[in-house]
Short mmCIF file of C-alpha atoms and ligand atoms in Angstrom, two decimals:
data_model
loop_
_atom_site.label_atom_id
_atom_site.label_comp_id
_atom_site.label_asym_id
_atom_site.label_seq_id
_atom_site.Cartn_x
_atom_site.Cartn_y
_atom_site.Cartn_z
CA MET A 1 22.97 27.71 141.19
CA THR A 2 22.25 24.86 143.58
CA THR A 3 24.19 21.77 144.48
CA THR A 4 23.04 18.53 142.99
CA THR A 5 23.99 16.42 145.96
CA LYS A 6 23.13 12.86 145.15
CA SER A 7 23.21 10.36 147.94
CA GLY A 8 26.83 9.54 148.75
CA GLN A 9 28.24 12.20 146.42
CA MET A 10 28.84 15.92 146.69
CA ILE A 11 28.69 17.73 143.37
CA ASP A 12 29.30 21.47 143.21
CA PRO A 13 27.48 23.91 140.88
CA PHE A 14 30.23 23.52 138.28
CA GLY A 15 29.83 19.76 138.13
CA ARG A 16 32.98 18.99 140.12
CA MET A 17 32.72 16.06 142.50
CA VAL A 18 34.08 16.94 145.92
CA ASP A 19 35.65 13.80 147.35
CA TYR A 20 38.77 15.16 149.05
CA LEU A 21 38.81 16.78 152.49
CA ARG A 22 41.79 18.47 154.08
CA VAL A 23 41.52 18.97 157.79
CA SER A 24 43.70 21.37 159.69
CA VAL A 25 43.68 19.73 163.13
CA THR A 26 45.60 22.55 164.83
CA ASP A 27 46.86 26.02 163.92
CA ARG A 28 49.94 25.46 166.14
CA CYS A 29 53.33 24.35 164.99
CA ASP A 30 56.80 23.58 166.32
CA PHE A 31 58.33 25.53 163.38
CA ARG A 32 57.87 29.14 162.25
CA CYS A 33 58.58 28.98 158.50
CA VAL A 34 59.20 32.47 157.18
CA TYR A 35 56.68 32.24 154.30
CA CYS A 36 53.99 30.69 156.49
CA MET A 37 54.03 32.33 159.91
CA SER A 38 55.31 35.40 161.61
CA GLU A 39 57.72 34.72 164.46
CA HIS A 40 55.25 35.87 167.06
CA MET A 41 52.02 34.23 166.12
CA THR A 42 48.88 34.51 168.17
CA PHE A 43 47.26 31.11 168.18
CA LEU A 44 43.65 30.24 168.81
CA PRO A 45 42.62 29.80 172.43
CA LYS A 46 42.32 26.05 173.10
CA LYS A 47 38.63 26.38 173.94
CA GLU A 48 37.88 27.47 170.36
CA LEU A 49 39.12 24.16 168.97
CA LEU A 50 36.89 21.29 168.06
CA THR A 51 37.57 18.30 170.29
CA LEU A 52 39.02 15.19 168.71
CA GLU A 53 35.59 13.57 169.04
CA GLU A 54 33.99 16.49 167.18
CA LEU A 55 36.63 16.32 164.46
CA ASP A 56 35.91 12.63 164.10
CA ARG A 57 32.16 13.29 163.87
CA LEU A 58 32.65 15.94 161.20
CA CYS A 59 35.08 13.84 159.14
CA THR A 60 32.75 10.87 159.40
CA THR A 61 29.86 12.99 158.12
CA PHE A 62 31.99 14.05 155.15
CA ILE A 63 32.95 10.43 154.47
CA GLU A 64 29.29 9.42 154.52
CA LYS A 65 28.66 12.22 152.01
CA GLY A 66 31.27 10.96 149.57
CA VAL A 67 34.73 11.97 150.75
CA LYS A 68 37.18 9.26 149.71
CA ARG A 69 40.47 10.89 150.65
CA LEU A 70 41.25 12.61 153.89
CA ARG A 71 44.43 14.55 154.55
CA LEU A 72 45.31 15.83 158.01
CA THR A 73 47.35 18.98 158.06
CA GLY A 74 47.79 22.13 160.14
CA GLY A 75 49.77 23.87 161.60
CA GLU A 76 51.71 20.74 162.35
CA PRO A 77 49.19 17.90 162.64
CA LEU A 78 51.49 15.70 164.71
CA VAL A 79 51.80 18.28 167.52
CA ARG A 80 48.07 18.20 168.30
CA LYS A 81 47.63 16.44 171.65
CA ASN A 82 46.43 12.84 171.29
CA ILE A 83 46.38 13.11 167.49
CA MET A 84 47.03 9.36 167.26
CA HIS A 85 43.67 8.79 168.91
CA LEU A 86 41.93 10.70 166.10
CA ILE A 87 43.92 8.84 163.44
CA GLU A 88 43.02 5.55 165.06
CA GLN A 89 39.34 6.51 165.07
CA LEU A 90 39.41 7.62 161.44
CA SER A 91 41.23 4.48 160.35
CA ARG A 92 38.01 2.49 160.93
CA HIS A 93 36.73 4.00 157.66
CA LEU A 94 39.75 2.57 155.85
CA LYS A 95 38.85 -0.86 157.16
CA THR A 96 35.29 -0.61 155.82
CA GLY A 97 36.59 0.68 152.48
CA GLN A 98 34.44 3.83 152.67
CA LEU A 99 37.63 5.86 152.86
CA GLU A 100 40.30 5.09 150.26
CA GLU A 101 43.13 7.08 151.75
CA LEU A 102 44.09 8.66 155.06
CA THR A 103 47.21 10.75 154.82
CA LEU A 104 49.12 13.67 156.34
CA THR A 105 51.07 16.73 155.36
CA THR A 106 53.77 17.19 157.97
CA ASN A 107 57.01 19.02 158.61
CA GLY A 108 58.48 15.64 159.58
CA SER A 109 59.70 16.66 163.02
CA GLN A 110 57.62 14.01 164.82
CA LEU A 111 57.87 11.20 162.27
CA SER A 112 60.59 9.34 164.14
CA LYS A 113 58.18 9.03 167.02
CA TYR A 114 54.98 8.20 165.15
CA SER A 115 55.82 6.43 161.86
CA GLY A 116 55.39 2.90 163.22
CA GLN A 117 51.97 3.70 164.63
CA LEU A 118 50.91 5.58 161.49
CA ALA A 119 51.83 2.62 159.30
CA ASP A 120 49.94 0.23 161.61
CA LEU A 121 46.86 2.44 161.31
CA GLY A 122 46.86 2.27 157.52
CA VAL A 123 48.64 5.51 156.58
CA ARG A 124 50.40 4.58 153.33
CA ARG A 125 51.70 7.97 152.17
CA VAL A 126 52.79 11.21 153.79
CA ASN A 127 53.89 14.51 152.32
CA VAL A 128 56.88 15.99 154.10
CA SER A 129 57.69 19.66 153.59
CA LEU A 130 61.39 20.30 153.17
CA ASP A 131 62.75 23.38 151.42
CA THR A 132 66.50 22.87 151.77
CA LEU A 133 69.12 20.23 152.56
CA ASN A 134 71.44 22.81 154.08
CA ALA A 135 71.21 22.73 157.89
CA GLU A 136 71.89 26.44 158.37
CA LYS A 137 69.46 27.49 155.69
CA PHE A 138 66.92 25.10 157.16
CA LYS A 139 67.20 26.97 160.45
CA GLU A 140 66.79 30.30 158.66
CA ILE A 141 63.68 29.17 156.80
CA THR A 142 61.95 27.30 159.62
CA ARG A 143 63.35 29.52 162.41
CA TRP A 144 62.87 26.73 165.00
CA GLY A 145 63.40 23.48 163.10
CA SER A 146 66.25 20.96 162.94
CA LEU A 147 67.16 19.41 159.59
CA ASP A 148 68.66 16.27 161.18
CA LYS A 149 65.46 15.56 163.03
CA VAL A 150 63.40 15.88 159.84
CA LEU A 151 65.77 13.67 157.82
CA ALA A 152 65.62 11.06 160.60
CA GLY A 153 61.82 11.33 160.50
CA ILE A 154 61.74 10.76 156.75
CA GLU A 155 63.96 7.71 157.16
CA ALA A 156 61.74 6.36 159.94
CA ALA A 157 58.65 6.73 157.74
CA ARG A 158 60.35 4.92 154.86
CA GLN A 159 61.53 2.14 157.17
CA ALA A 160 57.94 1.74 158.34
CA GLY A 161 56.87 1.27 154.71
CA ILE A 162 55.24 4.69 154.30
CA HIS A 163 55.68 6.32 150.92
CA VAL A 164 57.17 9.80 151.34
CA LYS A 165 56.66 12.67 148.91
CA ILE A 166 58.74 15.78 149.44
CA ASN A 167 57.11 19.21 149.09
CA ALA A 168 59.31 22.26 148.66
CA VAL A 169 58.22 25.86 148.38
CA ALA A 170 60.26 27.63 145.71
CA LEU A 171 61.74 30.75 147.28
CA LYS A 172 63.59 33.29 145.22
CA GLY A 173 67.11 33.91 146.49
CA VAL A 174 66.70 31.25 149.19
CA ASN A 175 66.50 27.77 147.68
CA ASP A 176 66.24 28.39 143.93
CA THR A 177 69.86 27.37 143.34
CA GLU A 178 69.34 24.22 145.39
CA ILE A 179 66.29 22.79 143.64
CA VAL A 180 68.41 20.54 141.42
CA ASP A 181 70.19 19.05 144.47
CA ILE A 182 66.93 18.50 146.29
CA MET A 183 65.47 16.82 143.21
CA ARG A 184 68.49 14.52 142.76
CA TRP A 185 68.39 13.62 146.45
CA ALA A 186 64.62 12.89 146.47
CA HIS A 187 64.63 10.98 143.19
CA GLY A 188 67.80 9.12 144.19
CA ASP A 189 65.85 7.75 147.17
CA GLY A 190 62.75 6.96 145.12
CA MET A 191 60.72 9.91 146.46
CA ASP A 192 58.62 12.23 144.30
CA LEU A 193 59.29 15.95 144.70
CA THR A 194 56.63 18.61 144.35
CA LEU A 195 57.48 22.27 144.03
CA ILE A 196 55.01 24.90 145.23
CA GLU A 197 54.82 28.59 144.43
CA THR A 198 54.50 30.86 147.47
CA MET A 199 50.98 32.07 147.93
CA PRO A 200 50.04 35.40 149.50
CA LEU A 201 48.26 34.06 152.57
CA GLY A 202 48.38 35.98 155.84
CA GLU A 203 50.62 38.72 157.16
CA ILE A 204 54.24 37.71 157.65
CA GLU A 205 57.29 39.78 158.47
CA GLU A 206 58.92 39.29 155.06
CA ASP A 207 58.05 40.91 151.75
CA ARG A 208 56.21 38.34 149.65
CA THR A 209 57.04 39.95 146.34
CA ASP A 210 60.70 39.24 147.23
CA GLN A 211 60.02 35.54 147.87
CA TYR A 212 57.88 34.79 144.85
CA LEU A 213 59.50 32.63 142.19
CA PRO A 214 57.28 31.62 139.26
CA LEU A 215 57.61 27.90 138.57
CA SER A 216 57.33 28.56 134.84
CA GLN A 217 60.74 30.22 135.15
CA LEU A 218 62.14 27.42 137.29
CA ARG A 219 60.88 24.84 134.81
CA ALA A 220 62.55 26.66 131.94
CA ASP A 221 65.82 26.67 133.91
CA LEU A 222 65.55 22.95 134.71
CA GLU A 223 64.93 22.19 131.05
CA LYS A 224 68.40 23.50 130.24
CA GLN A 225 69.83 20.51 132.16
CA PHE A 226 67.07 17.91 132.22
CA THR A 227 64.55 16.33 129.89
CA LEU A 228 61.11 16.92 131.37
CA LYS A 229 58.20 14.99 129.95
CA ASP A 230 54.61 15.90 130.87
CA ILE A 231 52.83 12.85 132.22
CA ASP A 232 49.27 12.12 133.18
CA TYR A 233 50.11 10.94 136.72
CA LYS A 234 47.57 12.17 139.32
CA THR A 235 47.52 11.90 143.09
CA GLY A 236 44.18 13.65 143.62
CA GLY A 237 45.98 16.91 144.38
CA PRO A 238 46.57 20.00 142.25
CA ALA A 239 50.11 19.11 141.09
CA ARG A 240 50.88 18.55 137.41
CA TYR A 241 53.64 16.00 137.02
CA VAL A 242 56.59 15.65 134.72
CA GLU A 243 58.99 12.74 134.48
CA VAL A 244 62.65 13.62 134.61
CA ALA A 245 64.48 11.35 132.14
CA GLU A 246 67.91 11.78 133.78
CA THR A 247 66.77 10.85 137.32
CA GLY A 248 63.87 8.57 136.44
CA GLY A 249 61.82 10.41 139.10
CA ARG A 250 58.62 12.41 139.10
CA LEU A 251 58.49 16.15 139.65
CA GLY A 252 55.20 17.80 140.56
CA LEU A 253 54.52 21.47 139.98
CA ILE A 254 51.83 23.32 141.95
CA THR A 255 51.28 26.65 140.32
CA PRO A 256 48.40 28.51 141.95
CA MET A 257 49.90 31.85 140.86
CA THR A 258 50.91 31.21 137.26
CA HIS A 259 48.42 28.58 136.23
CA ASN A 260 44.80 28.21 137.09
CA PHE A 261 44.24 24.70 138.41
CA CYS A 262 40.74 25.36 139.69
CA GLU A 263 38.81 23.61 136.92
CA SER A 264 39.57 20.19 138.36
CA CYS A 265 39.34 21.19 142.05
CA ASN A 266 37.84 18.32 144.03
CA ARG A 267 38.52 19.52 147.55
CA VAL A 268 37.32 21.54 150.50
CA ARG A 269 39.19 22.49 153.67
CA LEU A 270 38.09 22.26 157.26
CA THR A 271 39.81 24.20 160.05
CA CYS A 272 40.28 23.08 163.64
CA THR A 273 37.44 25.40 164.70
CA GLY A 274 34.97 23.79 162.30
CA THR A 275 35.06 26.43 159.59
CA LEU A 276 34.78 25.05 156.08
CA TYR A 277 36.61 26.87 153.28
CA MET A 278 35.42 25.97 149.82
CA CYS A 279 38.49 27.56 148.18
CA LEU A 280 41.99 28.18 149.54
CA GLY A 281 42.10 31.51 147.75
CA LYS A 282 38.76 32.95 148.87
CA ASP A 283 37.42 34.24 152.16
CA ASP A 284 33.95 32.72 151.88
CA ALA A 285 33.47 30.06 154.55
CA ALA A 286 30.76 28.09 156.29
CA ASP A 287 30.53 27.49 160.01
CA LEU A 288 30.01 23.82 160.81
CA ARG A 289 30.70 24.02 164.54
CA ASN A 290 27.31 25.46 165.52
CA PRO A 291 25.23 22.98 163.51
CA LEU A 292 27.47 20.20 164.83
CA ARG A 293 26.93 21.26 168.43
CA ALA A 294 23.25 22.11 168.03
CA SER A 295 22.14 18.52 167.70
CA GLU A 296 23.33 15.02 168.42
CA SER A 297 22.21 13.87 165.01
CA ASN A 298 24.27 14.86 161.99
CA GLU A 299 21.33 16.18 159.99
CA LEU A 300 21.95 19.89 160.59
CA VAL A 301 25.64 19.66 159.84
CA SER A 302 24.94 17.62 156.74
CA GLN A 303 22.58 20.37 155.52
CA ALA A 304 25.20 23.04 156.27
CA ILE A 305 27.75 21.07 154.22
CA ASP A 306 25.32 20.86 151.27
CA GLU A 307 24.74 24.60 151.39
CA ALA A 308 28.48 25.24 151.51
CA ILE A 309 29.25 22.95 148.56
CA GLY A 310 26.53 24.81 146.67
CA ARG A 311 28.62 27.97 147.09
CA LYS A 312 31.97 26.51 146.02
CA PRO A 313 33.43 29.18 143.73
CA LYS A 314 34.62 28.51 140.22
CA GLY A 315 38.17 29.54 141.05
CA HIS A 316 40.55 31.92 142.74
CA ASP A 317 42.63 34.78 141.55
CA PHE A 318 45.69 35.32 143.71
CA VAL A 319 47.56 38.55 143.33
CA ILE A 320 50.53 39.72 145.35
CA ASP A 321 49.71 43.39 145.50
CA ARG A 322 52.93 45.20 144.77
CA ALA A 323 51.56 48.57 145.85
CA THR A 324 50.18 47.66 149.28
CA LYS A 325 52.18 44.43 149.80
CA LYS A 326 49.02 43.11 151.44
CA PRO A 327 48.24 39.39 151.21
CA ALA A 328 45.39 38.34 148.91
CA VAL A 329 43.83 36.38 151.74
CA ALA A 330 44.24 37.50 155.34
CA ARG A 331 44.34 34.08 157.01
CA HIS A 332 47.61 32.16 157.23
CA MET A 333 48.21 28.86 155.47
CA SER A 334 48.54 27.30 158.94
CA VAL A 335 44.87 28.13 159.58
CA THR A 336 43.42 26.58 156.43
CA GLY A 337 46.11 23.93 156.02
CA GLY A 338 48.24 23.31 152.94
N1 SAM B 401 53.20 21.84 159.00
C1 SAM B 401 52.95 20.98 157.91
C2 SAM B 401 53.98 21.16 156.82
O1 SAM B 401 54.74 22.12 156.86
O2 SAM B 401 53.98 20.32 155.92
C3 SAM B 401 51.56 21.09 157.34
C4 SAM B 401 50.98 22.48 157.18
S1 SAM B 401 51.80 23.53 156.05
C5 SAM B 401 50.80 24.98 156.16
C6 SAM B 401 51.41 22.80 154.51
C7 SAM B 401 52.21 23.22 153.32
O3 SAM B 401 51.93 24.57 153.03
C8 SAM B 401 53.71 23.12 153.48
O4 SAM B 401 54.24 22.37 152.41
C9 SAM B 401 54.18 24.54 153.40
O5 SAM B 401 55.43 24.63 152.82
C10 SAM B 401 53.11 25.18 152.57
N2 SAM B 401 52.96 26.63 152.76
C11 SAM B 401 52.83 27.33 153.89
N3 SAM B 401 52.67 28.65 153.65
C12 SAM B 401 52.68 28.78 152.31
C13 SAM B 401 52.55 29.89 151.41
N4 SAM B 401 52.36 31.13 151.85
N5 SAM B 401 52.63 29.63 150.08
C14 SAM B 401 52.80 28.37 149.62
N6 SAM B 401 52.91 27.30 150.39
C15 SAM B 401 52.86 27.49 151.72
FE1 SF4 B 402 54.63 25.01 160.51
FE2 SF4 B 402 54.16 23.86 158.17
FE3 SF4 B 402 53.77 26.50 158.47
FE4 SF4 B 402 56.24 25.56 158.49
S1 SF4 B 402 54.80 25.46 156.77
S2 SF4 B 402 55.36 27.02 159.97
S3 SF4 B 402 56.00 23.61 159.43
S4 SF4 B 402 52.65 24.90 159.47
#
């Protein structure tokens, strides 16, 4: 099947319009979350990375081809050197209206430093990942992080007028008993909370079958205490939302393992080396760095993007293999970005 790429729109072979790009601007991070990274990660040599100018050129090409929402992620996007320069460059597309939203997924550690600037550059929303409100547990999960610093970062973002959504990975035996507290805290401060199932991406030191907690089970538990109403709210991401009558807040559920959300997938993912992944759960990828560097015009890279969109798979099929304990996909989440 071929892509029917109309001018200014990318349509995949299954008729899905691709208008959302996630860009992992670095594979590095100031945390080492247990489900995401091993403690001793080998990161990419700096020379492998696209420069900020190249990232801007690639993102701009995607925007010209129909991307309306751009999310920077990583690794930790805010630890990439001079990241504010890239955000400033990209914000020109917000001013022209070609880009509707420029946003970030962050661990929050640098938000105290950057929130003011982010707000000035037109960033209206950020997702902050936070799996526990217990300082000791936070240290255990992130290995290197500080809860106080993240909470201060969240506050700084809110003070700057940025809407914060909290993302928490549901981890069996780690934060499952705390989900209600996290939800009350987030909703009490007017923040949405999204829960994510752990996905088998990359080798880590822990056993993933031990960490995996199906959200269907968590939802059933929550329904013993709360009234959850399915709502049609959409943020352009894969979460399905419910409204919690008792808190008045929204709870998002991202269930790549127990529910197939692929039919409405509108996104592709670009790594900091210029590799484009058409699906988080598949290994197929397209190299955009060579076509980008081969010519000063964007024609070659634009063609490579069309070919890649033409290969976007219908869906993924994650399995945590209980026999081998091997991940379904060898690359870490910090490579492709969350
Ligand atoms: N460092 C930033 C952060 O933590 O928000 C951005 C990158 S991080 C890879 C993006 C999201 O992926 C985070 O919410 C994180 O919790 C989630 N994540 C990482 N590894 C995961 C895994 N194996 N399964 C599910 N979610 C994962
Ligand atoms: Fe870093 Fe985010 Fe991965 Fe944690 S989840 S190690 S903060 S990239």
